[in-house]
Amino acid sequence: MTFQAEKALVSEHYAALAKAGAADVAATLAKRTSDDWLWRGVHPFHEQTGAADVAATFWTPFLTAMSRVQRRQDIFIAGHNGLDAAHGTWVISMGHLMALFDKPFLGIPPTRKIAMLRYAEFNRVADGKIVETAFFCDLIHLMHQAGLNPLPPQTGAHLVQPGPATHDGLLFGDSDPAEGAKTLDLIERMIRDIGRNSNTGEGSTPYDATPQDELSRCWHDDMLWWGPDGIGATYTIDRYIEQHQRPFRTHLSNRTFNGHVCRLGEGNFGGFFGWPNLTMTPVGGYMGLPAGPPADMRVVDMYRRDGDKLAENWIFIDMLHFLNMQGLDVLGRMAALAVR
């Protein structure tokens, strides 16, 4: 099956948004979304219903703060939800919203320079309308671009992150369904491996393997892990273990996998999101922060497959929500400091 109608609808939606301003963005959103459109956004946006609420919560403030906005897509894919094929056809877009940062946004001071807001968006399409959306963006990365450092130094690198090394992530046309199935199968095997070796996941029995052994089953040795700000990006299996996996598994306990809302693959690309994916208890040291109460991680993972292994992974975590559940209101602290 092809997904040209769904891809065309989302592409038209994006083209219309590119021409919209703060005053008319609600009407623009309403043209291609259902009346009961469910929109999920990172903290402080959370869940909204309908175009008017989505506009008031995110798009109007964003377009008021940012001028000359461009959507620079790196991945564009579509497919049936691998978790519920009968119930969902989804279109995924990932890249950056580039703009001139001219007015404050969420209390983040403007720079009057280029800003690159990392995003990943999942859109479920039914009956010719977008009926459900998950919009993840990296607000801590935006703060970092504005000269703010709201967290202790991270273990990985802070970068404006590129798209696929192969520059072939925009699948506007049709793809071989067999290739997408290979990608989704590999992603699912990788998820099972994580569960087996980290006491979370989909109910598999733990097995005796080193982190290198575990990762080498599904990942190329020169893997690229494009992590969210607060953690950062890392390169190769060994540096990924050092700069992300080991701190994650050492400093977060009682990890519970809550499942995903959508998983899909098309061609060599695939991804998933959860709401939330994980619940865990910080025991101290993670991202340089003290121990805290159980907290949720809402996560997007996007992947590029190269042959029979994964080569690149772009991660979006609702970090502000994760921190807020531990009593750290990053946006509130920033606002309080601004009035002093």
mmCIF file of N, CA and C in Angstrom, residues 190-264:
data_model
loop_
_atom_site.group_PDB
_atom_site.id
_atom_site.type_symbol
_atom_site.label_atom_id
_atom_site.label_comp_id
_atom_site.label_asym_id
_atom_site.label_seq_id
_atom_site.Cartn_x
_atom_site.Cartn_y
_atom_site.Cartn_z
ATOM 1 N N MET A 190 15.957 -4.585 18.519
ATOM 2 C CA MET A 190 16.783 -3.734 19.370
ATOM 3 C C MET A 190 16.057 -3.409 20.680
ATOM 4 N N ILE A 191 14.755 -3.117 20.598
ATOM 5 C CA ILE A 191 13.970 -2.837 21.800
ATOM 6 C C ILE A 191 13.955 -4.053 22.721
ATOM 7 N N ARG A 192 13.807 -5.238 22.157
ATOM 8 C CA ARG A 192 13.812 -6.455 22.986
ATOM 9 C C ARG A 192 15.168 -6.661 23.652
ATOM 10 N N ASP A 193 16.241 -6.351 22.927
ATOM 11 C CA ASP A 193 17.579 -6.476 23.523
ATOM 12 C C ASP A 193 17.742 -5.536 24.712
ATOM 13 N N ILE A 194 17.256 -4.313 24.579
ATOM 14 C CA ILE A 194 17.334 -3.359 25.691
ATOM 15 C C ILE A 194 16.585 -3.908 26.894
ATOM 16 N N GLY A 195 15.391 -4.456 26.655
ATOM 17 C CA GLY A 195 14.601 -5.003 27.753
ATOM 18 C C GLY A 195 15.286 -6.168 28.442
ATOM 19 N N ARG A 196 15.947 -7.013 27.659
ATOM 20 C CA ARG A 196 16.592 -8.196 28.226
ATOM 21 C C ARG A 196 17.786 -7.836 29.090
ATOM 22 N N ASN A 197 18.438 -6.720 28.764
ATOM 23 C CA ASN A 197 19.689 -6.413 29.453
ATOM 24 C C ASN A 197 19.580 -5.250 30.431
ATOM 25 N N SER A 198 18.385 -4.650 30.555
ATOM 26 C CA SER A 198 18.274 -3.506 31.461
ATOM 27 C C SER A 198 17.049 -3.592 32.358
ATOM 28 N N ASN A 199 16.468 -4.792 32.456
ATOM 29 C CA ASN A 199 15.325 -5.021 33.346
ATOM 30 C C ASN A 199 14.139 -4.121 33.018
ATOM 31 N N THR A 200 13.998 -3.811 31.757
ATOM 32 C CA THR A 200 12.805 -3.119 31.287
ATOM 33 C C THR A 200 12.547 -3.625 29.878
ATOM 34 N N GLY A 201 11.428 -3.261 29.299
ATOM 35 C CA GLY A 201 11.157 -3.692 27.935
ATOM 36 C C GLY A 201 9.930 -4.547 27.844
ATOM 37 N N GLU A 202 9.926 -5.479 26.911
ATOM 38 C CA GLU A 202 8.714 -6.186 26.553
ATOM 39 C C GLU A 202 8.699 -7.615 27.098
ATOM 40 N N GLY A 203 9.139 -7.787 28.334
ATOM 41 C CA GLY A 203 8.939 -9.051 29.018
ATOM 42 C C GLY A 203 9.931 -10.150 28.710
ATOM 43 N N SER A 204 11.069 -9.821 28.088
ATOM 44 C CA SER A 204 12.053 -10.842 27.758
ATOM 45 C C SER A 204 12.879 -11.206 28.981
ATOM 46 N N THR A 205 13.461 -12.381 28.939
ATOM 47 C CA THR A 205 14.296 -12.857 30.030
ATOM 48 C C THR A 205 15.691 -12.260 29.920
ATOM 49 N N PRO A 206 16.277 -11.742 31.014
ATOM 50 C CA PRO A 206 17.632 -11.193 30.951
ATOM 51 C C PRO A 206 18.648 -12.238 30.481
ATOM 52 N N TYR A 207 19.687 -11.782 29.836
ATOM 53 C CA TYR A 207 20.739 -12.685 29.404
ATOM 54 C C TYR A 207 22.084 -12.065 29.727
ATOM 55 N N ASP A 208 23.101 -12.894 29.735
ATOM 56 C CA ASP A 208 24.430 -12.460 30.134
ATOM 57 C C ASP A 208 25.167 -11.910 28.913
ATOM 58 N N ALA A 209 25.290 -10.601 28.830
ATOM 59 C CA ALA A 209 25.997 -9.976 27.718
ATOM 60 C C ALA A 209 26.571 -8.652 28.188
ATOM 61 N N THR A 210 27.741 -8.320 27.663
ATOM 62 C CA THR A 210 28.297 -7.007 27.952
ATOM 63 C C THR A 210 27.510 -5.952 27.164
ATOM 64 N N PRO A 211 27.584 -4.683 27.561
ATOM 65 C CA PRO A 211 26.921 -3.648 26.760
ATOM 66 C C PRO A 211 27.385 -3.645 25.304
ATOM 67 N N GLN A 212 28.694 -3.888 25.090
ATOM 68 C CA GLN A 212 29.198 -3.932 23.715
ATOM 69 C C GLN A 212 28.564 -5.079 22.936
ATOM 70 N N ASP A 213 28.446 -6.252 23.592
ATOM 71 C CA ASP A 213 27.823 -7.397 22.926
ATOM 72 C C ASP A 213 26.362 -7.102 22.595
ATOM 73 N N GLU A 214 25.670 -6.524 23.547
ATOM 74 C CA GLU A 214 24.254 -6.204 23.337
ATOM 75 C C GLU A 214 24.068 -5.271 22.152
ATOM 76 N N LEU A 215 24.850 -4.187 22.118
ATOM 77 C CA LEU A 215 24.674 -3.193 21.074
ATOM 78 C C LEU A 215 25.125 -3.686 19.709
ATOM 79 N N SER A 216 26.166 -4.497 19.672
ATOM 80 C CA SER A 216 26.701 -4.949 18.381
ATOM 81 C C SER A 216 25.739 -5.873 17.645
ATOM 82 N N ARG A 217 24.747 -6.398 18.315
ATOM 83 C CA ARG A 217 23.755 -7.248 17.649
ATOM 84 C C ARG A 217 22.927 -6.453 16.641
ATOM 85 N N CYS A 218 22.634 -5.192 16.953
ATOM 86 C CA CYS A 218 21.727 -4.403 16.121
ATOM 87 C C CYS A 218 22.335 -3.095 15.614
ATOM 88 N N TRP A 219 23.536 -2.745 16.084
ATOM 89 C CA TRP A 219 24.121 -1.440 15.763
ATOM 90 C C TRP A 219 25.471 -1.604 15.070
ATOM 91 N N HIS A 220 25.745 -0.741 14.118
ATOM 92 C CA HIS A 220 27.093 -0.635 13.557
ATOM 93 C C HIS A 220 28.025 -0.049 14.611
ATOM 94 N N ASP A 221 29.294 -0.414 14.539
ATOM 95 C CA ASP A 221 30.259 0.072 15.529
ATOM 96 C C ASP A 221 30.404 1.589 15.480
ATOM 97 N N ASP A 222 30.232 2.180 14.285
ATOM 98 C CA ASP A 222 30.370 3.634 14.164
ATOM 99 C C ASP A 222 29.005 4.331 14.231
ATOM 100 N N MET A 223 28.133 3.804 15.070
ATOM 101 C CA MET A 223 26.803 4.384 15.255
ATOM 102 C C MET A 223 26.894 5.855 15.662
ATOM 103 N N LEU A 224 25.892 6.612 15.238
ATOM 104 C CA LEU A 224 25.742 8.010 15.654
ATOM 105 C C LEU A 224 24.468 8.129 16.464
ATOM 106 N N TRP A 225 24.604 8.645 17.679
ATOM 107 C CA TRP A 225 23.462 8.809 18.593
ATOM 108 C C TRP A 225 23.280 10.285 18.839
ATOM 109 N N TRP A 226 22.256 10.856 18.198
ATOM 110 C CA TRP A 226 22.008 12.288 18.264
ATOM 111 C C TRP A 226 21.052 12.566 19.416
ATOM 112 N N GLY A 227 21.591 12.665 20.630
ATOM 113 C CA GLY A 227 20.773 12.797 21.828
ATOM 114 C C GLY A 227 20.293 14.212 22.072
ATOM 115 N N PRO A 228 19.293 14.364 22.944
ATOM 116 C CA PRO A 228 18.742 15.685 23.253
ATOM 117 C C PRO A 228 19.694 16.501 24.110
ATOM 118 N N ASP A 229 19.511 17.826 24.078
ATOM 119 C CA ASP A 229 20.321 18.671 24.942
ATOM 120 C C ASP A 229 20.032 18.317 26.399
ATOM 121 N N GLY A 230 21.068 18.372 27.207
ATOM 122 C CA GLY A 230 21.016 17.842 28.565
ATOM 123 C C GLY A 230 21.775 16.528 28.656
ATOM 124 N N ILE A 231 21.826 15.816 27.515
ATOM 125 C CA ILE A 231 22.633 14.587 27.396
ATOM 126 C C ILE A 231 23.682 14.797 26.311
ATOM 127 N N GLY A 232 23.220 15.138 25.100
ATOM 128 C CA GLY A 232 24.137 15.434 24.011
ATOM 129 C C GLY A 232 24.314 14.298 23.035
ATOM 130 N N ALA A 233 25.067 14.556 21.982
ATOM 131 C CA ALA A 233 25.307 13.595 20.916
ATOM 132 C C ALA A 233 26.588 12.811 21.184
ATOM 133 N N THR A 234 26.622 11.585 20.647
ATOM 134 C CA THR A 234 27.809 10.751 20.843
ATOM 135 C C THR A 234 27.990 9.820 19.642
ATOM 136 N N TYR A 235 29.205 9.279 19.491
ATOM 137 C CA TYR A 235 29.614 8.600 18.260
ATOM 138 C C TYR A 235 30.422 7.356 18.615
ATOM 139 N N THR A 236 30.083 6.245 18.021
ATOM 140 C CA THR A 236 30.620 4.887 18.194
ATOM 141 C C THR A 236 29.980 4.204 19.403
ATOM 142 N N ILE A 237 29.955 2.887 19.345
ATOM 143 C CA ILE A 237 29.355 2.099 20.429
ATOM 144 C C ILE A 237 30.038 2.404 21.759
ATOM 145 N N ASP A 238 31.361 2.413 21.772
ATOM 146 C CA ASP A 238 32.073 2.597 23.044
ATOM 147 C C ASP A 238 31.779 3.964 23.665
ATOM 148 N N ARG A 239 31.761 5.033 22.857
ATOM 149 C CA ARG A 239 31.494 6.352 23.414
ATOM 150 C C ARG A 239 30.022 6.508 23.799
ATOM 151 N N TYR A 240 29.135 5.816 23.068
ATOM 152 C CA TYR A 240 27.717 5.828 23.453
ATOM 153 C C TYR A 240 27.540 5.206 24.835
ATOM 154 N N ILE A 241 28.208 4.092 25.070
ATOM 155 C CA ILE A 241 28.132 3.448 26.386
ATOM 156 C C ILE A 241 28.668 4.380 27.458
ATOM 157 N N GLU A 242 29.807 4.996 27.193
ATOM 158 C CA GLU A 242 30.445 5.873 28.176
ATOM 159 C C GLU A 242 29.628 7.128 28.445
ATOM 160 N N GLN A 243 29.087 7.727 27.378
ATOM 161 C CA GLN A 243 28.506 9.059 27.491
ATOM 162 C C GLN A 243 26.988 9.069 27.634
ATOM 163 N N HIS A 244 26.343 7.916 27.416
ATOM 164 C CA HIS A 244 24.901 7.878 27.655
ATOM 165 C C HIS A 244 24.439 6.612 28.368
ATOM 166 N N GLN A 245 24.702 5.443 27.797
ATOM 167 C CA GLN A 245 24.079 4.234 28.348
ATOM 168 C C GLN A 245 24.475 3.968 29.793
ATOM 169 N N ARG A 246 25.772 4.051 30.105
ATOM 170 C CA ARG A 246 26.205 3.757 31.470
ATOM 171 C C ARG A 246 25.617 4.741 32.484
ATOM 172 N N PRO A 247 25.676 6.078 32.242
ATOM 173 C CA PRO A 247 25.011 6.981 33.194
ATOM 174 C C PRO A 247 23.515 6.711 33.318
ATOM 175 N N PHE A 248 22.862 6.400 32.211
ATOM 176 C CA PHE A 248 21.417 6.146 32.220
ATOM 177 C C PHE A 248 21.095 4.932 33.077
ATOM 178 N N ARG A 249 21.836 3.841 32.881
ATOM 179 C CA ARG A 249 21.532 2.611 33.606
ATOM 180 C C ARG A 249 22.045 2.633 35.036
ATOM 181 N N THR A 250 23.050 3.446 35.311
ATOM 182 C CA THR A 250 23.619 3.504 36.651
ATOM 183 C C THR A 250 22.850 4.436 37.570
ATOM 184 N N HIS A 251 22.388 5.555 37.042
ATOM 185 C CA HIS A 251 21.812 6.616 37.876
ATOM 186 C C HIS A 251 20.288 6.691 37.844
ATOM 187 N N LEU A 252 19.644 5.785 37.101
ATOM 188 C CA LEU A 252 18.188 5.725 37.060
ATOM 189 C C LEU A 252 17.758 4.299 37.409
ATOM 190 N N SER A 253 16.977 4.157 38.472
ATOM 191 C CA SER A 253 16.576 2.830 38.923
ATOM 192 C C SER A 253 15.080 2.620 38.723
ATOM 193 N N ASN A 254 14.634 1.392 38.994
ATOM 194 C CA ASN A 254 13.211 1.045 38.899
ATOM 195 C C ASN A 254 12.629 1.456 37.551
ATOM 196 N N ARG A 255 13.380 1.161 36.496
ATOM 197 C CA ARG A 255 12.940 1.555 35.164
ATOM 198 C C ARG A 255 11.764 0.691 34.709
ATOM 199 N N THR A 256 10.687 1.335 34.344
ATOM 200 C CA THR A 256 9.490 0.642 33.877
ATOM 201 C C THR A 256 9.174 1.092 32.460
ATOM 202 N N PHE A 257 9.018 0.132 31.553
ATOM 203 C CA PHE A 257 8.657 0.435 30.173
ATOM 204 C C PHE A 257 7.140 0.475 30.065
ATOM 205 N N ASN A 258 6.608 1.624 29.656
ATOM 206 C CA ASN A 258 5.157 1.813 29.574
ATOM 207 C C ASN A 258 4.581 1.543 28.199
ATOM 208 N N GLY A 259 5.442 1.348 27.209
ATOM 209 C CA GLY A 259 4.965 1.075 25.858
ATOM 210 C C GLY A 259 5.073 2.285 24.947
ATOM 211 N N HIS A 260 4.696 2.077 23.698
ATOM 212 C CA HIS A 260 4.717 3.119 22.687
ATOM 213 C C HIS A 260 3.322 3.349 22.131
ATOM 214 N N VAL A 261 3.094 4.537 21.622
ATOM 215 C CA VAL A 261 1.833 4.851 20.953
ATOM 216 C C VAL A 261 1.896 4.449 19.489
ATOM 217 N N CYS A 262 3.048 4.687 18.863
ATOM 218 C CA CYS A 262 3.205 4.401 17.436
ATOM 219 C C CYS A 262 4.621 3.930 17.161
ATOM 220 N N ARG A 263 4.731 2.905 16.291
ATOM 221 C CA ARG A 263 6.014 2.490 15.719
ATOM 222 C C ARG A 263 5.797 2.238 14.243
ATOM 223 N N LEU A 264 6.713 2.725 13.415
ATOM 224 C CA LEU A 264 6.585 2.413 11.994
ATOM 225 C C LEU A 264 7.942 2.491 11.319
#
